[in-house]
Amino acid sequence: MYIYIRRKLIHLIPIAFAVTALSFFFIDLLPGDVADAIAGIGTDNAVVDEAAVQAIRKDLGLDRPIVVRYFSWLGNAFQGELGKSYQTGQLVSDAIGLRLPVTFQLLAMAQFLAVLFAIPAGIIGAYRAGKVTDKFVTTLTFAFLAAPSFIIAIILAFLFAVMLNWFPATGYIPFSEDPIGNLRSFTLPALALALIEWPILSRVLRNDLIETLQEDFISLAKAKGLSNIYILLRHALRPSSFTLITIVGIQLGNLISGAVIVESIFALPGIGSLLVASIHAREVLMVQGIILVMAVAYVAINLAVDILYGALDPRIRQ
Amino acid sequence: MKQIWKIAILSAGGALLAVGPATAQSKGGTLTVGMDRPMTGFDSSMNPRPEYNRRNAMLPIYEDLFSTGRDGKIVPVLGESMKASPDQKTWTVTLKKGIKFSNGEPFNASAYVAHFKRYQSSKAWGFLRGMVGPIKTVIAKGSHTVEFQMLRPFPAFAAILSNPVYPMWANAPQHSLNVGKELNRQPVGTGPYMLEKWIPGVSITYVKNPHYRDPSKQHLDKIVFKVIKGELPRLNSVKSGAIDVMLTRDGKTANQAKQDSNLQVLTELVGGTTTIEFNTSRPPLNDVRVRKALAHAVNRMADLKASNDGFGRPSTDWFGPSSKWHCGGKTGYPEFNPRKAKGLLMAYGKPVKFKMVTMPIKNFIVGAKLHQTFWKRMGVEVELKVVPPGPAYFRAVRSGQFDAWLVGISEAVDPGLQAQAFFSKNRGNSTKSNFPEVDAALQKAWRSFKDEAARKAAYCGYVSAVVKQQPILFRAHNNFAVIASKKVMGLKKSNLTMTRLQDTWLAK
């Protein structure tokens, strides 16, 4: 397992290198840069003062060739220095450090809720395959699959925040300040993400369970007189959950993109909203830092999923 | 018995009236405000952007030298008096004594001069000068007397001194020296509140300034500005009580809020206007008949309705209807008349086809598509390109690739600071206007005037000259709205899209 983890970590180096290089070059292709914004360009009636823009660009080191800038950033990143925001002066590491826990909590809660909805729905669908209950669950899953996260988020905010006033419409309260308030502020965003996530998980689990329920050891369990619930939860669920776990891992990457929208709608100060704002503001160093963290997180999640496989199925460890 | 009841009711009413103001101006609490865009920094020499979220978020910690009362008279704030030289090239301001910055530093003439010296030596000065006028130098003429020397006669300076113009907001000089570039993150002003914490992109928290000269006006304990992107999330936040106030230019949001009896909506019909500008230097838009035809072809009420839910008014000049400079609709702006448009295009005699650029924001993209449709009915082909807002858009406009573009003319405190770019020699002349009549009209308006009515007539003459040549189509003066829950008391309508949230208090 140690060798396996080491190999995965070694893979991280080219991945991080590739994604940061690509993002650096793509951002550079966008028209306009942060020097324009600092000089006031981008506002009504602004006169483009090229001399001022060039001077700002030089001050920020943006006049150097892109390859030089990239390797300069990479060198600093290896030493743990991710730079500063050009406009606000905030350290990139500080900004990420502040926002990462928010996104982490959002994704964790969303994934927890998605699995919580998906497992019973998948079991019911498999157990009652082809029957009215299964068809109802299937229709429900397709309805949620078809709905974009921002629509769900807006509906949830309207229903549970504006109409019923059960949860706040926006805002973030740190767990350390008010644990209940924190959970309340995360409920709707996490639910918005979970509601688009659970249908996939539920469908995958249902299909795997249907296959598992055809296996001989299930027939044997039935012959023993074990109850259906016991067979489903104790004998069928575990061998049917491998694909589910894989999808949970893969979907975490997709959830990050959903989090960008949901974080904005619920004004959660997470990494997704920071990424979007930084791209708009051409804050290259901030974008680089976030992408690096995301790449590491993505590899780490997949590594965790692989380790979990091993725990669930000893054959993999061998 | 009836008489006793009457007396009792009248006495109770009287008592309520007597205690009314005292209970209304209750102390304490936190006012939470939703911002649409994050703060980019407090130091305008590093971040000069005049975007309204930023200006409103800076307002609680800074103060103007003067303000303008409802009667139009100048009200002293940090300044005591102002005086212009007869040629209006020198303006002398006497500052009030005994005022301190929030860190305890004294506010005096040398502090104000230091503030301007910092700005004048910064790379943003070229941009900031557009807002404060042709200041050559600022000199301390005594401990509390400041002299502004102008490059040319500048009657508009009275308006700049007496309105919320953010480059005039001073930071504590010694603190500015001590912290250097960090001033962008650590502002120190003279206003009733001071910065406690700024988490970029998330929130700004202000607390009471302990050195403020009038603690009775510091009703709130804290003011928190939170970044909540998007109109709907912010409106939902006000409705649900997650925030107390939001500011918006969006008509749909303001109209929705007006329907909610739990909210208060204060609307300002702002100056400035949304427009479409033309490159007048090349065919087909170098022909005034084509430009006039394009103006006649558009139903601007339909544009306003579609692009901003009717929240505003079609414009006939760039001075807002509530501005004293408004030309009263007498600028000769072309009316909606498709027949006239067709006639002008027939007289031109060639096919009209051009490229237009817009931003992917609702007001602009809907407006662009609507204009494209109206013009298509006249047989005019318009190729529309969408470019992201911000620097990229303005670079595209100035690239020369496009014949037309949507842009806004911002509200300004004085006509001398607004829409000067139709002057042929102006560096910002993106329409490539070169009309002697327009140049002459503007130069006439630049002269030194003793009489404000004559000055207004000169500026309206300039607008009319521009309209005659039509390098620009006016769309609408859009409204600006402050939406707040009913518990926010003392809220006043914005001025130049700036709202004095620091003067409000919360109902208990």
Coordinates of C-alpha atoms in Angstrom, one line a residue, chain A residues 2-211:
Chain A
Y2 CA 2.9 2.3 0.9
I3 CA 4.4 1.8 -2.6
Y4 CA 1.0 2.3 -4.1
I5 CA 0.5 5.7 -2.3
R6 CA 4.0 6.8 -3.2
R7 CA 3.4 6.0 -6.9
K8 CA 0.2 8.0 -6.8
L9 CA 2.0 10.9 -5.2
I10 CA 4.7 10.8 -7.9
H11 CA 1.9 11.0 -10.5
L12 CA 0.8 14.2 -8.8
I13 CA 3.9 16.1 -10.0
P14 CA 3.2 15.9 -13.8
I15 CA -0.5 16.5 -13.2
A16 CA 0.1 19.6 -11.2
F17 CA 2.7 20.8 -13.7
A18 CA 0.4 20.2 -16.6
V19 CA -2.7 21.9 -15.1
T20 CA -0.9 24.9 -13.8
A21 CA 1.0 25.4 -17.0
L22 CA -2.2 25.1 -19.1
S23 CA -4.2 27.5 -16.9
F24 CA -1.3 30.0 -16.8
F25 CA -1.1 30.1 -20.6
F26 CA -4.9 30.1 -21.1
I27 CA -5.4 33.0 -18.8
D28 CA -2.7 34.9 -20.6
L29 CA -4.8 34.4 -23.8
L30 CA -7.7 36.4 -22.4
P31 CA -7.9 40.0 -23.6
G32 CA -7.0 42.7 -21.0
D33 CA -5.0 42.1 -17.8
V34 CA -4.9 43.3 -14.3
A35 CA -2.8 46.3 -15.2
D36 CA -5.7 47.6 -17.2
A37 CA -8.0 47.2 -14.2
I38 CA -5.6 49.0 -11.9
A39 CA -5.3 51.9 -14.4
G40 CA -9.0 52.3 -14.3
I41 CA -9.7 50.9 -17.7
G42 CA -12.9 48.9 -17.8
T43 CA -15.0 51.8 -16.5
D44 CA -17.3 54.1 -18.4
N45 CA -15.5 56.8 -20.3
A46 CA -12.1 55.7 -19.2
V47 CA -9.3 57.0 -21.3
V48 CA -6.7 54.3 -22.1
D49 CA -3.5 55.8 -20.7
E50 CA -1.1 53.3 -22.3
A51 CA 2.0 54.8 -20.5
A52 CA 0.3 54.3 -17.1
V53 CA -0.8 50.7 -18.1
Q54 CA 2.8 49.8 -19.2
A55 CA 4.3 51.3 -16.1
I56 CA 1.9 49.2 -13.9
R57 CA 2.6 46.1 -16.0
K58 CA 6.3 46.6 -15.4
D59 CA 5.8 47.2 -11.7
L60 CA 3.9 43.9 -11.5
G61 CA 6.4 42.0 -13.6
L62 CA 3.8 41.4 -16.3
D63 CA 6.0 42.7 -19.0
R64 CA 8.2 39.6 -18.9
P65 CA 7.7 36.7 -21.3
I66 CA 5.0 34.3 -20.2
V67 CA 7.4 31.4 -19.9
V68 CA 9.7 33.4 -17.6
R69 CA 6.7 34.4 -15.5
Y70 CA 5.5 30.8 -15.3
F71 CA 8.8 29.3 -14.2
S72 CA 9.3 32.2 -11.8
W73 CA 5.9 31.3 -10.2
L74 CA 6.7 27.6 -10.3
G75 CA 10.0 28.2 -8.5
N76 CA 8.3 30.2 -5.8
A77 CA 5.5 27.7 -5.5
F78 CA 8.0 25.0 -4.8
Q79 CA 9.2 27.1 -1.9
G80 CA 5.6 27.5 -0.6
E81 CA 5.2 31.0 -1.9
L82 CA 2.2 31.4 -4.1
G83 CA 2.4 35.2 -4.4
K84 CA -0.1 38.0 -3.7
S85 CA -3.2 39.4 -5.2
Y86 CA -2.2 42.2 -7.5
Q87 CA -5.2 44.3 -6.5
T88 CA -5.9 43.6 -2.9
G89 CA -2.4 42.6 -1.8
Q90 CA -3.8 39.6 0.0
L91 CA -1.5 36.5 0.1
V92 CA -2.7 33.8 -2.2
S93 CA -2.0 31.2 0.5
D94 CA -4.1 33.3 3.0
A95 CA -7.0 33.6 0.6
I96 CA -7.0 29.8 -0.2
G97 CA -6.5 29.0 3.5
L98 CA -9.6 31.0 4.4
R99 CA -11.8 29.6 1.7
L100 CA -10.7 26.0 1.4
P101 CA -12.5 24.8 4.6
V102 CA -15.7 26.4 3.4
T103 CA -15.6 24.5 0.1
F104 CA -14.5 21.4 1.9
Q105 CA -17.4 21.5 4.3
L106 CA -19.8 22.2 1.4
L107 CA -18.6 19.3 -0.6
A108 CA -18.5 17.0 2.4
M109 CA -22.1 17.9 3.4
A110 CA -23.3 17.7 -0.2
Q111 CA -21.7 14.3 -0.7
F112 CA -23.0 13.0 2.6
L113 CA -26.6 14.1 1.7
A114 CA -26.3 12.7 -1.8
V115 CA -25.2 9.3 -0.5
L116 CA -27.9 9.5 2.2
F117 CA -30.6 10.0 -0.5
A118 CA -29.0 7.6 -3.0
I119 CA -28.7 4.5 -0.9
P120 CA -32.3 4.0 0.1
A121 CA -33.5 5.1 -3.3
G122 CA -31.1 2.6 -5.0
I123 CA -32.1 -0.2 -2.7
I124 CA -35.8 0.5 -3.2
G125 CA -35.3 0.7 -6.9
A126 CA -33.4 -2.6 -7.0
Y127 CA -35.7 -4.4 -4.6
R128 CA -38.8 -3.3 -6.4
A129 CA -37.2 -3.4 -9.9
G130 CA -39.8 -2.8 -12.7
K131 CA -42.6 -2.1 -10.2
V132 CA -44.5 1.2 -9.6
T133 CA -42.1 2.2 -6.8
D134 CA -39.1 1.7 -9.0
K135 CA -40.7 3.7 -11.8
F136 CA -41.5 6.5 -9.4
V137 CA -37.9 6.6 -8.1
T138 CA -36.6 6.5 -11.7
T139 CA -38.8 9.4 -12.8
L140 CA -37.7 11.4 -9.7
T141 CA -34.0 10.7 -10.5
F142 CA -34.4 11.8 -14.1
A143 CA -36.2 14.9 -13.0
F144 CA -33.3 15.9 -10.7
L145 CA -30.7 14.9 -13.3
A146 CA -32.3 17.2 -15.8
A147 CA -32.4 20.2 -13.4
P148 CA -29.3 22.4 -13.3
S149 CA -27.9 23.1 -9.9
F150 CA -28.5 26.9 -10.1
I151 CA -32.3 26.3 -10.7
I152 CA -32.5 24.0 -7.7
A153 CA -30.5 26.4 -5.6
I154 CA -32.8 29.3 -6.5
I155 CA -35.9 27.3 -5.8
L156 CA -34.5 26.1 -2.5
A157 CA -33.6 29.6 -1.5
F158 CA -37.0 30.9 -2.4
L159 CA -38.9 28.1 -0.6
F160 CA -36.9 27.6 2.6
A161 CA -35.3 31.0 3.1
V162 CA -37.7 33.6 1.7
M163 CA -41.1 31.8 2.1
L164 CA -40.6 29.7 5.2
N165 CA -37.6 31.5 6.7
W166 CA -36.1 28.2 8.0
F167 CA -32.6 28.8 6.7
P168 CA -30.6 31.9 5.7
A169 CA -30.8 32.8 2.0
T170 CA -27.1 33.7 2.0
G171 CA -24.1 34.0 4.2
Y172 CA -21.6 32.0 6.1
I173 CA -21.0 31.5 9.8
P174 CA -17.8 29.8 10.8
F175 CA -18.3 26.6 12.8
S176 CA -16.1 27.9 15.6
E177 CA -18.5 30.9 16.1
D178 CA -21.8 29.2 16.0
P179 CA -22.0 25.4 15.1
I180 CA -25.8 25.4 14.6
G181 CA -25.7 28.6 12.6
N182 CA -22.9 27.1 10.5
L183 CA -24.9 24.0 9.7
R184 CA -28.0 26.1 8.9
S185 CA -25.9 28.3 6.5
F186 CA -24.6 25.1 4.7
T187 CA -27.9 23.2 4.6
L188 CA -29.4 24.8 1.5
P189 CA -26.2 25.0 -0.6
A190 CA -25.3 21.4 0.3
L191 CA -28.8 20.3 -0.5
A192 CA -28.7 22.1 -3.9
L193 CA -25.6 20.1 -4.8
A194 CA -26.8 16.9 -3.3
L195 CA -30.0 17.0 -5.3
I196 CA -28.2 16.9 -8.6
E197 CA -25.7 14.3 -7.3
W198 CA -27.8 11.6 -5.7
P199 CA -29.7 10.5 -8.9
I200 CA -26.5 9.3 -10.5
L201 CA -25.4 7.5 -7.4
S202 CA -28.8 6.0 -6.9
R203 CA -29.0 4.7 -10.5
V204 CA -25.5 3.2 -10.3
L205 CA -26.3 1.5 -7.0
R206 CA -29.7 0.2 -8.2
N207 CA -28.2 -1.4 -11.3
D208 CA -25.3 -3.0 -9.4
L209 CA -27.7 -4.2 -6.7
I210 CA -30.0 -5.8 -9.3
E211 CA -27.0 -7.7 -10.6

